[in-house]
CSV table of C-alpha atoms in Angstrom, one decimal:
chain,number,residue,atom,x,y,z
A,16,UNK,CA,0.0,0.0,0.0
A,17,UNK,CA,1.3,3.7,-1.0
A,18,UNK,CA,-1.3,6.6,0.0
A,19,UNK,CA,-4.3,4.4,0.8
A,20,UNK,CA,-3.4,2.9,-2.9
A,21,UNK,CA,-2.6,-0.5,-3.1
A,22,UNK,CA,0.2,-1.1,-5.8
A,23,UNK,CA,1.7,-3.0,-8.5
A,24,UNK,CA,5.5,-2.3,-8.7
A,25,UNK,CA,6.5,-6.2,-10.0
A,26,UNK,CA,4.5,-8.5,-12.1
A,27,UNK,CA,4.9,-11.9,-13.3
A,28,UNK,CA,8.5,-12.3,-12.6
A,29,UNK,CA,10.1,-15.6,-13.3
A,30,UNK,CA,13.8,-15.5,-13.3
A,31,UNK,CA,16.6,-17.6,-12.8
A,32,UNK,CA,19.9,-16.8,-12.2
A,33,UNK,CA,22.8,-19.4,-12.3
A,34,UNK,CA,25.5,-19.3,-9.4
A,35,UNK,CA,28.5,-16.8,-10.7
A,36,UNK,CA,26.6,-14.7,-13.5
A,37,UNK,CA,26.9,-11.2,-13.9
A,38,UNK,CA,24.4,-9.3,-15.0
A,39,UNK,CA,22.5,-5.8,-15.3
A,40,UNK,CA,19.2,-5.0,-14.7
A,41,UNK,CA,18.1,-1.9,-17.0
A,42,UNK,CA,14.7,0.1,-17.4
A,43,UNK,CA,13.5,3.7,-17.2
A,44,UNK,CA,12.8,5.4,-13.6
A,45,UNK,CA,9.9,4.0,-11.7
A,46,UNK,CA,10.4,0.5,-13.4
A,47,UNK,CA,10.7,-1.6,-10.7
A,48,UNK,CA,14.6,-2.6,-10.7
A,49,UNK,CA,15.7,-1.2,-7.2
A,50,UNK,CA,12.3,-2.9,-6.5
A,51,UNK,CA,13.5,-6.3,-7.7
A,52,UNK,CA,17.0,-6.0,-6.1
A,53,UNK,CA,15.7,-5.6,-2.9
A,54,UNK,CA,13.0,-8.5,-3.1
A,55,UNK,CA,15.7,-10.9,-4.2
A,56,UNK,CA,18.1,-9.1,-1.3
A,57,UNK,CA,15.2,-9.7,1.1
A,58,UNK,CA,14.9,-6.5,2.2
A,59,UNK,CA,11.3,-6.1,0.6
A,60,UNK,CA,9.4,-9.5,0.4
A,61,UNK,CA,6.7,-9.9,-2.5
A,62,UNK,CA,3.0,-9.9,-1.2
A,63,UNK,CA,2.6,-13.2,-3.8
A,64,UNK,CA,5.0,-15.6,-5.2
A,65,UNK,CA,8.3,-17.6,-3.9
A,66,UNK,CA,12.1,-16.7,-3.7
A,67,UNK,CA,14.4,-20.0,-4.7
A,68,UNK,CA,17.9,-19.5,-3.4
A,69,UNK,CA,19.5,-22.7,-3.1
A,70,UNK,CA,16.7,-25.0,-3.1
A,71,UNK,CA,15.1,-23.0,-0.1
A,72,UNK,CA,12.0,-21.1,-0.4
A,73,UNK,CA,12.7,-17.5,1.6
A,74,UNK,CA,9.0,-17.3,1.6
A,75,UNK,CA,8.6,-19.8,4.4
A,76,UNK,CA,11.2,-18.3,6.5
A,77,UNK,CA,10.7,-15.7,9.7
A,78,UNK,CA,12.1,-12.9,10.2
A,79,UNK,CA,15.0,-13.6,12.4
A,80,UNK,CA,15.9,-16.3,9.9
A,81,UNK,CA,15.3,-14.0,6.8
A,82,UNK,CA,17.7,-11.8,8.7
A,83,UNK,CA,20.6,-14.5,9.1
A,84,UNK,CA,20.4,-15.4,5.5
A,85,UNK,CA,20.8,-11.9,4.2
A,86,UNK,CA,23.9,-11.6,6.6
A,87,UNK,CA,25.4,-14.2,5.6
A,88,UNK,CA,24.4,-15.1,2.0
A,89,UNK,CA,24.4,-11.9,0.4
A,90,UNK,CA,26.6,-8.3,0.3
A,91,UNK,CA,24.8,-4.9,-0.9
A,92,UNK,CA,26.7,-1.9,-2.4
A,93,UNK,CA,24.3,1.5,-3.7
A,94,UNK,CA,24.9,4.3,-5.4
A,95,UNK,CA,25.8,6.3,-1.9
A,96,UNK,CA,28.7,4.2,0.2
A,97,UNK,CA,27.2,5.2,3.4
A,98,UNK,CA,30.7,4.5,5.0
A,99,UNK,CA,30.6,5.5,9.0
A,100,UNK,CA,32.8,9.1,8.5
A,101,UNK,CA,34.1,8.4,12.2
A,102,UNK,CA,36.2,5.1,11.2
A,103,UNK,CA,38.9,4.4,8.6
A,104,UNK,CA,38.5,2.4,5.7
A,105,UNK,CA,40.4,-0.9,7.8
A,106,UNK,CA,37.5,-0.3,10.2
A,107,UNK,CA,34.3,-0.2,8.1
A,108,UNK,CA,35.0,-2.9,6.1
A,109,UNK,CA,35.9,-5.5,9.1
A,110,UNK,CA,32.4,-3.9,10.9
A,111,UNK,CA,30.2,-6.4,9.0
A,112,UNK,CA,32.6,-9.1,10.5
A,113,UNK,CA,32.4,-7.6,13.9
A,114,UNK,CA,28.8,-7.4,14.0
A,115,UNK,CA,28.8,-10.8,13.3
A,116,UNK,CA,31.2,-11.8,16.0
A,117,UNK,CA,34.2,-12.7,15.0
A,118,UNK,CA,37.6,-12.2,16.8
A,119,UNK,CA,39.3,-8.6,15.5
A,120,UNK,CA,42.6,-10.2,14.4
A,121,UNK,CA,40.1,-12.5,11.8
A,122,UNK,CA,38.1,-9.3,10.9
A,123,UNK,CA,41.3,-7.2,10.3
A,124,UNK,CA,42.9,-9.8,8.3
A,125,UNK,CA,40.0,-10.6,5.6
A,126,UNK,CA,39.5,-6.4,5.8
A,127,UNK,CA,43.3,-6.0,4.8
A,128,UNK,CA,42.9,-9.0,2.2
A,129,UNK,CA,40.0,-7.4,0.3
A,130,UNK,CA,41.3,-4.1,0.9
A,131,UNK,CA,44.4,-4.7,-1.0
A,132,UNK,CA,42.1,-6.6,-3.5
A,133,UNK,CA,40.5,-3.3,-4.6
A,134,UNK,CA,43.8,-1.6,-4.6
A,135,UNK,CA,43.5,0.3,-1.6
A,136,UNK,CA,46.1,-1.0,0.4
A,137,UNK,CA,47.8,2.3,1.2
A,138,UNK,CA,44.7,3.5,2.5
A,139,UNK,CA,43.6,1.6,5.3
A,140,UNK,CA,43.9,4.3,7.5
A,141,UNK,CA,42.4,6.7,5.9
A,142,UNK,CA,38.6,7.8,6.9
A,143,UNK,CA,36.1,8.2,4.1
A,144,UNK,CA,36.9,12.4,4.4
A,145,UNK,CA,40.2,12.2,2.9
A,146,UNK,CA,39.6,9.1,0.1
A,147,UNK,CA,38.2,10.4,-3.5
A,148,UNK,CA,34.5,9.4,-4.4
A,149,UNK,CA,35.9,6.2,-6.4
A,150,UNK,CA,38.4,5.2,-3.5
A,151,UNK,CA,34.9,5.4,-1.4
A,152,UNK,CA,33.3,2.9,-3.3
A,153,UNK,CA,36.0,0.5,-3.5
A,154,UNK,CA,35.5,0.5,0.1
A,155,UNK,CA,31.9,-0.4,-0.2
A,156,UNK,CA,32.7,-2.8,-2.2
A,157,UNK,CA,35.4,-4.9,0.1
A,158,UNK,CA,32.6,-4.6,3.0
A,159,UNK,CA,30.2,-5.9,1.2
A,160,UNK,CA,32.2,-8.7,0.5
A,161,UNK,CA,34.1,-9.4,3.6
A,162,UNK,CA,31.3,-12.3,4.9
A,163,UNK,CA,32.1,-13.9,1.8
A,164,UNK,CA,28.6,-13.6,0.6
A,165,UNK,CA,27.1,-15.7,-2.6
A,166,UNK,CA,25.0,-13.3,-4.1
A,167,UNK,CA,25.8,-9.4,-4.7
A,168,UNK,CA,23.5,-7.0,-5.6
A,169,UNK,CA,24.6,-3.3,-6.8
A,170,UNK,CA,22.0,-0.1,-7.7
A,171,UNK,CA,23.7,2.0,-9.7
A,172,UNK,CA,26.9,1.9,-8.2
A,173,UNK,CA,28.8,4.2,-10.4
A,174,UNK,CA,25.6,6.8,-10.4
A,175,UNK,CA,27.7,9.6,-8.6
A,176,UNK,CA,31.5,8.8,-10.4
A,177,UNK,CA,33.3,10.2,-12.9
A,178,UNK,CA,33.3,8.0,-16.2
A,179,UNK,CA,36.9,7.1,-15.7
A,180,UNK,CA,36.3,6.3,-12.3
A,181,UNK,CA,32.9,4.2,-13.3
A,182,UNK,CA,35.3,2.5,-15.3
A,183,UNK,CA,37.7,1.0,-13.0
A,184,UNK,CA,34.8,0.3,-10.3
A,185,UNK,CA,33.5,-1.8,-13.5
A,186,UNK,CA,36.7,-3.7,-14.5
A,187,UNK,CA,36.7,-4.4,-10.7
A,188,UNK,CA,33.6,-6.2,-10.7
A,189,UNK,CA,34.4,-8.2,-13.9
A,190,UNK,CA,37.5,-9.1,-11.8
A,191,UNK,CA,35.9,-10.0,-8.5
A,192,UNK,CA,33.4,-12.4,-10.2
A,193,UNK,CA,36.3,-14.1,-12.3
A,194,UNK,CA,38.6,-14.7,-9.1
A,195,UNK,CA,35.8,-15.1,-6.4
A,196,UNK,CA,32.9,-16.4,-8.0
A,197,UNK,CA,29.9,-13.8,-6.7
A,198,UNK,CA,27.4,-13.7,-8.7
A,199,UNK,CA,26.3,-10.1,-9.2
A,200,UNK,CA,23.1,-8.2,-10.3
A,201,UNK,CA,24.1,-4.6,-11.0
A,202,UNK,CA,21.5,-2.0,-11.2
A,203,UNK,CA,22.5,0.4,-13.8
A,204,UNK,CA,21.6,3.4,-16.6
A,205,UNK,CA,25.4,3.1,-17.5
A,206,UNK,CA,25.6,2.2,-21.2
A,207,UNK,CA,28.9,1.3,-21.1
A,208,UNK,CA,28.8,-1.0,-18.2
A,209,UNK,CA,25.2,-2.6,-19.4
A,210,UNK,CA,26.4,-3.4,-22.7
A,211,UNK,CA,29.3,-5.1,-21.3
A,212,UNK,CA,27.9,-7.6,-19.0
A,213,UNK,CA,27.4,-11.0,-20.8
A,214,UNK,CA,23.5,-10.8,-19.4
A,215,UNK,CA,20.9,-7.9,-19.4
A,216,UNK,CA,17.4,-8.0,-17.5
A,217,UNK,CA,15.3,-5.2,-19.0
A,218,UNK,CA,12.4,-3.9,-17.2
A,219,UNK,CA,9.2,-1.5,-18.1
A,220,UNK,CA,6.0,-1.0,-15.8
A,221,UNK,CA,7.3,-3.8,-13.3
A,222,UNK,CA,7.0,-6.3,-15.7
A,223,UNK,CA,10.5,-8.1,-17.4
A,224,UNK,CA,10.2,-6.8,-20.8
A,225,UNK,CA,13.8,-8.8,-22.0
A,226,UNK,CA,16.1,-11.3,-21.0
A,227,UNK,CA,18.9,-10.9,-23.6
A,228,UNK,CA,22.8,-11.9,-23.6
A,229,UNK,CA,25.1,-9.9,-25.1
A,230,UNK,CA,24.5,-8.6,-28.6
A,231,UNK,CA,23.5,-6.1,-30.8
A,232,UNK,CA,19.8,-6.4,-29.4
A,233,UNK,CA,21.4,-5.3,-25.9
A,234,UNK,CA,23.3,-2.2,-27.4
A,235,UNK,CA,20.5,-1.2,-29.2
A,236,UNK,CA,18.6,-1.3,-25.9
A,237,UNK,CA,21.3,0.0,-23.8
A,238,UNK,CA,21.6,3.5,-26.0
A,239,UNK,CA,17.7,4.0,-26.2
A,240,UNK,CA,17.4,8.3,-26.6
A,241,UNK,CA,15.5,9.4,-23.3
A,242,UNK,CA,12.0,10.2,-25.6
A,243,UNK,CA,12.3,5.7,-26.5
A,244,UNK,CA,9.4,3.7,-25.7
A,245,UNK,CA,8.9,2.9,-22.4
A,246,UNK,CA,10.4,-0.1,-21.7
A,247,UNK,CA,13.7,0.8,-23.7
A,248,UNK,CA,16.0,2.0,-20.7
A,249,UNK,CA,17.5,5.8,-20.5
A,250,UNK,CA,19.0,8.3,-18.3
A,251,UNK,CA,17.1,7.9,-15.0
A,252,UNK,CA,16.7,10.4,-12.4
A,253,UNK,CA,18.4,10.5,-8.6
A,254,UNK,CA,14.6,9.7,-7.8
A,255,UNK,CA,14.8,5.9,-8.6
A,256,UNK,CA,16.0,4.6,-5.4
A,257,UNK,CA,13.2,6.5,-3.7
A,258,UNK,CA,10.0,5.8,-5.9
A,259,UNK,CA,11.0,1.9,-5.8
A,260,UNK,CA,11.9,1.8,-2.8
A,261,UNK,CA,7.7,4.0,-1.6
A,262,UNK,CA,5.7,1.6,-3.3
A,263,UNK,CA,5.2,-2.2,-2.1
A,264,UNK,CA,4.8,-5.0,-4.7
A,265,UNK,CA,1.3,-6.3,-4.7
A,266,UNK,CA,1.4,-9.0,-7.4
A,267,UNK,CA,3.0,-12.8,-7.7
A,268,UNK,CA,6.8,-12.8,-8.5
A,269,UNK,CA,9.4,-15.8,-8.3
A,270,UNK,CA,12.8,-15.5,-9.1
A,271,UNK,CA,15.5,-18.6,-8.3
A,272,UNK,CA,18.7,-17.6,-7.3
A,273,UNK,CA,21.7,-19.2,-7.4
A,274,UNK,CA,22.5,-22.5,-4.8
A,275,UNK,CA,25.7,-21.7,-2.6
């Protein structure tokens, strides 16, 4: 329900998703991606249908237990970094570890690991004030990945970088999902980066309009003019996040994500 109205952000939705793809999910603003992203995160559950991940139905689980599988099983990163401005880099990306008790030697080790994985090494102790908006997000991007988790899902990412900087947070997820494995969903209006995952979702109206690998049909998609029919993608406004994240999905979706 949104205003007294009751709503229907996702529709139909069958999708499966094989353990270590990499894809995008693509659509005008108000389509329903950030929507999707956080269904199959479990931060929003679907009033109707099932969520496979594994062979285990989320549907059927509680909260508590909801809760422990999105710890564990899956890492988010968004367009903002929301890195805590009072810690260093070292320090918010072992916080996941810490919340989830393990000793501090343990968390600082895997923090340092992943840290130097992203090439940020010689920044451990800076705080998120004195590290450039790209240097942010690599940050992000080793804490959501520092509980080792399945399953990562991006929303636009890149929105707020430079191109040059989008494009070596990019060849760093290509990189990551060669050498770790994570499958990834990447929310995106980048045409560069949609057009060159091997996998595009595109969405219009809630509904998944195309399913499409790589290919001319994706770049034809992927560089839609902003007046394109509506379930073309374009340029989407800041707003995104907030109108999918305002409305509730009313209708039956099931998606199957990949077993860990």
């Amino acid at each position: 329900m949104h205003g007294g109205r009751r709503l229907e952000v996702l529709r139909g939705i069958d999708l499966t998703i094989a353990q270590g793809e990499m894809l995008s999910i693509v659509g005008r603003s108000g389509a329903g991606k950030s929507t999707l992203l956080h269904i199959l995160g479990t931060i929003d559950l679907p009033s109707a249908g099932r969520i496979i991940f594994g062979g285990r139905d989320l549907s059927t689980m509680s909260p508590s237990q909801l809760a422990a599988f999105r710890n564990k099983s899956v890492g988010f990163i968004f367009q903002f970094h929301h890195l805590l401005p009072e810690f260093s880099a070292l320090e918010n990306v072992m916080m996941p570890a810490l919340i989830h008790r393990q000793s501090p030697r343990k968390a600082a080790e895997k923090a340092r690991e992943l840290l130097e994985v992203v090439g940020l090494q010689s920044r451990l102790d800076h705080r998120p004030g004195e590290l450039s908006g790209g240097e942010q997000q690599r940050v992000a991007l080793a804490r959501a990945l520092v509980l080792n988790p399945k399953l990562l899902l991006a929303d636009e990412p890149t929105g707020n970088l430079d191109s040059e900087t989008s494009r070596g947070i990019h060849d760093l997820f290509f990189r990551l999902n060669r050498e770790l494995g994570t499958t990834m969903l990447i929310v995106t209006h980048n045409p560069e980066l949609a057009r060159s995952l091997p996998r595009a979702l595109r969405m219009a109206d809630g509904l998944l309009v195309g399913d499409e690998t790589a290919g001319a049909e994706q770049n034809d998609a992927a560089d839609a003019p902003a007046d394109a029919p509506a379930d073309a993608p374009a340029d989407e406004a800041a707003k995104d996040d907030e109108t999918d994240k305002a409305e509730q999905p009313s209708a039956p979706a099931e998606a199957e994500v990949p077993a860990p």
